[in-house]
Amino acid sequence: MKLAIFIATIFAAFGGAAHAQDDVHIREATKAEAEAFSERVFAGPPGRKLYACFVRRYDADHLARHPKQKVASMKLLMSAEYDSEVKDLRYSFRLGFKYRHRSGDFDSSGSCSHAVFEDSGNEVRFGCGVDCEGGGIGVALSKDDKSAIVRLERVRVWQNNKPDDDAEQSLVGGADDRIFRLDRVDNGECASLVTDRKELAALRHK
């Protein structure tokens, strides 16, 4: 049963990416591997509440070299919170971005599975998904841990933080929008992705 749930989570998180890349197989990381990856993402050992912020603002030169890229800037806030019932960390993500040729702020959020590996390589990542078949993202780290590598096929997003049907859309990975490299920055730079005042205060003190 646990294996079935895990497989379902991975497929939801990657939004069907396994169909597009049949040569990519996912295996669950061991507990030790998962803990090591978590420490890399959050730049330290487990705590009650952890955050990691990654940002990229694409300059004119980059966009000129990638004319099909739709995204002009992106922020990713990863969080982990200890759950006393399951006695383990629960992971989640919040994604914010601006389109290149559209106005407004767009965002998405959801939960993340424990770390998984791509069998064809050594890359470990979180598989993160949006509820109700909303697609999702994969989050890995660069070798020096200074950047997050975000992969997506499709993820449900909302405009100006309005989670309703009228504002609901999807960011679909195209020729230049499947892989994003975001730089690790101070957690305060992801404050715009947080709406709860207590959590915002906690984020700014991390």
mmCIF file of C-alpha atoms in Angstrom:
data_model
loop_
_atom_site.group_PDB
_atom_site.id
_atom_site.type_symbol
_atom_site.label_atom_id
_atom_site.label_comp_id
_atom_site.label_asym_id
_atom_site.label_seq_id
_atom_site.Cartn_x
_atom_site.Cartn_y
_atom_site.Cartn_z
ATOM 1 C CA MET A 1 0.000 0.000 0.000
ATOM 2 C CA LYS A 2 2.811 2.443 0.906
ATOM 3 C CA LEU A 3 4.525 1.736 -2.420
ATOM 4 C CA ALA A 4 1.305 2.418 -4.337
ATOM 5 C CA ILE A 5 0.803 5.722 -2.523
ATOM 6 C CA PHE A 6 4.405 6.735 -3.150
ATOM 7 C CA ILE A 7 4.168 5.975 -6.885
ATOM 8 C CA ALA A 8 0.912 7.927 -7.140
ATOM 9 C CA THR A 9 2.539 10.892 -5.406
ATOM 10 C CA ILE A 10 5.468 10.901 -7.796
ATOM 11 C CA PHE A 11 3.254 10.778 -10.883
ATOM 12 C CA ALA A 12 1.113 13.628 -9.536
ATOM 13 C CA ALA A 13 4.149 15.708 -8.686
ATOM 14 C CA PHE A 14 5.750 15.390 -12.086
ATOM 15 C CA GLY A 15 2.502 15.905 -13.978
ATOM 16 C CA GLY A 16 3.001 12.929 -16.250
ATOM 17 C CA ALA A 17 6.655 13.627 -16.945
ATOM 18 C CA ALA A 18 7.388 9.908 -16.894
ATOM 19 C CA HIS A 19 5.368 9.548 -20.095
ATOM 20 C CA ALA A 20 7.468 12.189 -21.820
ATOM 21 C CA GLN A 21 10.752 10.699 -20.624
ATOM 22 C CA ASP A 22 10.413 6.913 -20.577
ATOM 23 C CA ASP A 23 14.135 6.500 -19.885
ATOM 24 C CA VAL A 24 13.813 8.221 -16.503
ATOM 25 C CA HIS A 25 12.993 5.934 -13.580
ATOM 26 C CA ILE A 26 12.485 7.114 -10.031
ATOM 27 C CA ARG A 27 13.497 5.284 -6.868
ATOM 28 C CA GLU A 28 12.907 6.396 -3.312
ATOM 29 C CA ALA A 29 15.947 7.570 -1.395
ATOM 30 C CA THR A 30 16.931 5.740 1.752
ATOM 31 C CA LYS A 31 16.316 7.492 5.069
ATOM 32 C CA ALA A 32 19.984 8.463 5.287
ATOM 33 C CA GLU A 33 20.008 9.779 1.713
ATOM 34 C CA ALA A 34 16.804 11.744 2.296
ATOM 35 C CA GLU A 35 18.145 13.327 5.486
ATOM 36 C CA ALA A 36 21.408 14.245 3.771
ATOM 37 C CA PHE A 37 19.524 15.888 0.898
ATOM 38 C CA SER A 38 17.270 17.782 3.301
ATOM 39 C CA GLU A 39 20.324 19.170 5.103
ATOM 40 C CA ARG A 40 21.736 20.303 1.747
ATOM 41 C CA VAL A 41 18.499 22.039 0.736
ATOM 42 C CA PHE A 42 18.008 23.839 4.042
ATOM 43 C CA ALA A 43 21.706 24.431 4.695
ATOM 44 C CA GLY A 44 21.669 22.820 8.087
ATOM 45 C CA PRO A 45 20.393 19.968 10.260
ATOM 46 C CA PRO A 46 16.654 19.339 10.785
ATOM 47 C CA GLY A 47 14.723 21.740 12.988
ATOM 48 C CA ARG A 48 11.094 22.438 13.837
ATOM 49 C CA LYS A 49 10.590 24.786 10.881
ATOM 50 C CA LEU A 50 13.015 25.210 8.011
ATOM 51 C CA TYR A 51 13.077 27.457 4.946
ATOM 52 C CA ALA A 52 15.174 27.809 1.817
ATOM 53 C CA CYS A 53 14.694 30.549 -0.773
ATOM 54 C CA PHE A 54 15.894 30.496 -4.387
ATOM 55 C CA VAL A 55 15.450 33.314 -6.926
ATOM 56 C CA ARG A 56 16.281 34.073 -10.554
ATOM 57 C CA ARG A 57 15.601 37.243 -12.536
ATOM 58 C CA TYR A 58 16.483 36.689 -16.161
ATOM 59 C CA ASP A 59 18.332 39.547 -17.836
ATOM 60 C CA ALA A 60 17.819 40.809 -21.383
ATOM 61 C CA ASP A 61 20.799 38.881 -22.702
ATOM 62 C CA HIS A 62 19.508 35.558 -21.386
ATOM 63 C CA LEU A 63 16.016 36.179 -22.735
ATOM 64 C CA ALA A 64 17.436 37.155 -26.124
ATOM 65 C CA ARG A 65 19.262 33.806 -26.258
ATOM 66 C CA HIS A 66 16.068 31.963 -25.236
ATOM 67 C CA PRO A 67 13.330 33.590 -27.319
ATOM 68 C CA LYS A 68 10.761 30.901 -26.481
ATOM 69 C CA GLN A 69 11.104 31.291 -22.726
ATOM 70 C CA LYS A 70 7.865 32.542 -21.185
ATOM 71 C CA VAL A 71 9.133 33.173 -17.652
ATOM 72 C CA ALA A 72 10.963 36.412 -16.837
ATOM 73 C CA SER A 73 11.621 35.770 -13.132
ATOM 74 C CA MET A 74 10.963 33.029 -10.603
ATOM 75 C CA LYS A 75 11.065 32.510 -6.830
ATOM 76 C CA LEU A 76 10.952 29.205 -4.978
ATOM 77 C CA LEU A 77 10.394 28.865 -1.243
ATOM 78 C CA MET A 78 10.960 25.377 0.157
ATOM 79 C CA SER A 79 9.795 24.663 3.689
ATOM 80 C CA ALA A 80 9.965 21.740 6.093
ATOM 81 C CA GLU A 81 8.070 21.374 9.349
ATOM 82 C CA TYR A 82 8.305 18.633 11.935
ATOM 83 C CA ASP A 83 5.075 16.668 12.329
ATOM 84 C CA SER A 84 4.815 15.249 15.843
ATOM 85 C CA GLU A 85 2.185 12.690 14.793
ATOM 86 C CA VAL A 86 4.272 11.006 12.116
ATOM 87 C CA LYS A 87 7.532 12.001 13.844
ATOM 88 C CA ASP A 88 9.067 13.205 10.616
ATOM 89 C CA LEU A 89 9.416 16.317 8.474
ATOM 90 C CA ARG A 90 6.702 17.351 6.045
ATOM 91 C CA TYR A 91 7.907 19.287 3.001
ATOM 92 C CA SER A 92 6.125 21.888 0.895
ATOM 93 C CA PHE A 93 6.853 24.439 -1.817
ATOM 94 C CA ARG A 94 5.662 27.835 -2.942
ATOM 95 C CA LEU A 95 6.470 29.085 -6.398
ATOM 96 C CA GLY A 96 6.123 32.642 -7.659
ATOM 97 C CA PHE A 97 6.939 33.988 -11.093
ATOM 98 C CA LYS A 98 6.348 36.690 -13.675
ATOM 99 C CA TYR A 99 5.693 36.087 -17.327
ATOM 100 C CA ARG A 100 7.815 37.714 -19.978
ATOM 101 C CA HIS A 101 4.968 39.188 -22.006
ATOM 102 C CA ARG A 102 2.133 39.311 -19.455
ATOM 103 C CA SER A 103 1.499 41.498 -16.449
ATOM 104 C CA GLY A 104 0.707 40.312 -12.944
ATOM 105 C CA ASP A 105 2.204 37.979 -10.366
ATOM 106 C CA PHE A 106 1.581 34.248 -10.592
ATOM 107 C CA ASP A 107 2.027 31.639 -7.887
ATOM 108 C CA SER A 108 1.573 27.990 -7.046
ATOM 109 C CA SER A 109 2.015 25.799 -3.976
ATOM 110 C CA GLY A 110 1.768 22.229 -2.799
ATOM 111 C CA SER A 111 3.366 19.419 -0.839
ATOM 112 C CA CYS A 112 6.543 17.496 -1.593
ATOM 113 C CA SER A 113 7.403 13.848 -1.288
ATOM 114 C CA HIS A 114 10.558 12.672 0.389
ATOM 115 C CA ALA A 115 13.680 12.683 -1.736
ATOM 116 C CA VAL A 116 13.865 10.437 -4.788
ATOM 117 C CA PHE A 117 16.615 9.535 -7.235
ATOM 118 C CA GLU A 118 16.709 9.433 -11.005
ATOM 119 C CA ASP A 119 18.063 5.964 -11.768
ATOM 120 C CA SER A 120 19.925 7.080 -14.895
ATOM 121 C CA GLY A 121 22.066 9.465 -12.839
ATOM 122 C CA ASN A 122 22.925 10.552 -9.335
ATOM 123 C CA GLU A 123 20.521 13.472 -9.103
ATOM 124 C CA VAL A 124 18.372 13.455 -5.989
ATOM 125 C CA ARG A 125 15.282 15.635 -5.904
ATOM 126 C CA PHE A 126 11.994 16.411 -4.208
ATOM 127 C CA GLY A 127 8.872 15.584 -6.202
ATOM 128 C CA CYS A 128 6.360 18.339 -5.408
ATOM 129 C CA GLY A 129 2.730 18.341 -6.501
ATOM 130 C CA VAL A 130 -0.366 20.555 -6.515
ATOM 131 C CA ASP A 131 -3.628 19.039 -5.259
ATOM 132 C CA CYS A 132 -6.365 17.777 -7.587
ATOM 133 C CA GLU A 133 -4.108 16.780 -10.486
ATOM 134 C CA GLY A 134 -2.523 20.206 -10.641
ATOM 135 C CA GLY A 135 0.802 18.931 -11.915
ATOM 136 C CA GLY A 136 3.940 19.916 -10.059
ATOM 137 C CA ILE A 137 7.687 20.404 -10.071
ATOM 138 C CA GLY A 138 10.874 18.498 -9.315
ATOM 139 C CA VAL A 139 13.442 20.286 -7.140
ATOM 140 C CA ALA A 140 17.106 19.266 -7.168
ATOM 141 C CA LEU A 141 20.294 21.081 -6.135
ATOM 142 C CA SER A 142 23.432 22.058 -7.999
ATOM 143 C CA LYS A 143 26.591 20.241 -6.915
ATOM 144 C CA ASP A 144 27.740 23.227 -4.855
ATOM 145 C CA ASP A 145 24.297 23.554 -3.183
ATOM 146 C CA LYS A 146 24.107 27.221 -4.227
ATOM 147 C CA SER A 147 21.278 26.785 -6.738
ATOM 148 C CA ALA A 148 17.999 24.906 -7.040
ATOM 149 C CA ILE A 149 17.254 23.091 -10.295
ATOM 150 C CA VAL A 150 13.504 23.237 -10.949
ATOM 151 C CA ARG A 151 12.007 20.908 -13.557
ATOM 152 C CA LEU A 152 8.411 21.023 -14.723
ATOM 153 C CA GLU A 153 6.041 19.677 -17.343
ATOM 154 C CA ARG A 154 2.917 21.438 -16.077
ATOM 155 C CA VAL A 155 1.951 23.126 -12.841
ATOM 156 C CA ARG A 156 -1.306 24.827 -11.894
ATOM 157 C CA VAL A 157 -0.848 28.498 -11.020
ATOM 158 C CA TRP A 158 -2.995 31.385 -9.844
ATOM 159 C CA GLN A 159 -2.750 35.067 -10.642
ATOM 160 C CA ASN A 160 -2.168 37.665 -7.916
ATOM 161 C CA ASN A 161 -2.622 35.079 -5.152
ATOM 162 C CA LYS A 162 -6.272 34.359 -6.042
ATOM 163 C CA PRO A 163 -6.950 30.592 -5.859
ATOM 164 C CA ASP A 164 -10.254 30.547 -7.724
ATOM 165 C CA ASP A 165 -11.394 29.060 -11.020
ATOM 166 C CA ASP A 166 -11.337 32.377 -12.893
ATOM 167 C CA ALA A 167 -7.702 33.051 -12.024
ATOM 168 C CA GLU A 168 -6.548 29.436 -12.347
ATOM 169 C CA GLN A 169 -4.157 28.609 -15.181
ATOM 170 C CA SER A 170 -1.187 26.353 -15.847
ATOM 171 C CA LEU A 171 2.461 27.031 -16.561
ATOM 172 C CA VAL A 172 3.396 24.473 -19.208
ATOM 173 C CA GLY A 173 6.992 23.567 -19.877
ATOM 174 C CA GLY A 174 7.932 24.530 -23.422
ATOM 175 C CA ALA A 175 11.192 24.557 -25.338
ATOM 176 C CA ASP A 176 12.802 27.002 -22.863
ATOM 177 C CA ASP A 177 10.580 26.567 -19.800
ATOM 178 C CA ARG A 178 11.265 23.035 -18.586
ATOM 179 C CA ILE A 179 14.375 23.598 -16.455
ATOM 180 C CA PHE A 180 15.093 26.647 -14.282
ATOM 181 C CA ARG A 181 18.248 27.266 -12.265
ATOM 182 C CA LEU A 182 17.507 29.518 -9.294
ATOM 183 C CA ASP A 183 20.152 30.966 -6.976
ATOM 184 C CA ARG A 184 20.053 30.541 -3.205
ATOM 185 C CA VAL A 185 19.366 33.889 -1.500
ATOM 186 C CA ASP A 186 18.360 35.242 1.895
ATOM 187 C CA ASN A 187 14.983 33.827 2.947
ATOM 188 C CA GLY A 188 13.571 37.327 3.190
ATOM 189 C CA GLU A 189 13.553 37.590 -0.597
ATOM 190 C CA CYS A 190 10.743 35.019 -0.654
ATOM 191 C CA ALA A 191 8.562 37.014 1.781
ATOM 192 C CA SER A 192 6.157 37.919 -1.035
ATOM 193 C CA LEU A 193 5.164 34.238 -1.253
ATOM 194 C CA VAL A 194 3.968 34.144 2.374
ATOM 195 C CA THR A 195 0.593 35.545 3.459
ATOM 196 C CA ASP A 196 0.386 34.335 7.069
ATOM 197 C CA ARG A 197 1.800 36.990 9.424
ATOM 198 C CA LYS A 198 3.260 34.583 11.968
ATOM 199 C CA GLU A 199 4.936 32.526 9.294
ATOM 200 C CA LEU A 200 6.216 35.685 7.633
ATOM 201 C CA ALA A 201 7.812 36.776 10.903
ATOM 202 C CA ALA A 202 9.390 33.347 11.343
ATOM 203 C CA LEU A 203 10.724 33.398 7.785
ATOM 204 C CA ARG A 204 12.380 36.783 8.238
ATOM 205 C CA HIS A 205 14.140 35.609 11.385
ATOM 206 C CA LYS A 206 15.632 32.505 9.764
#
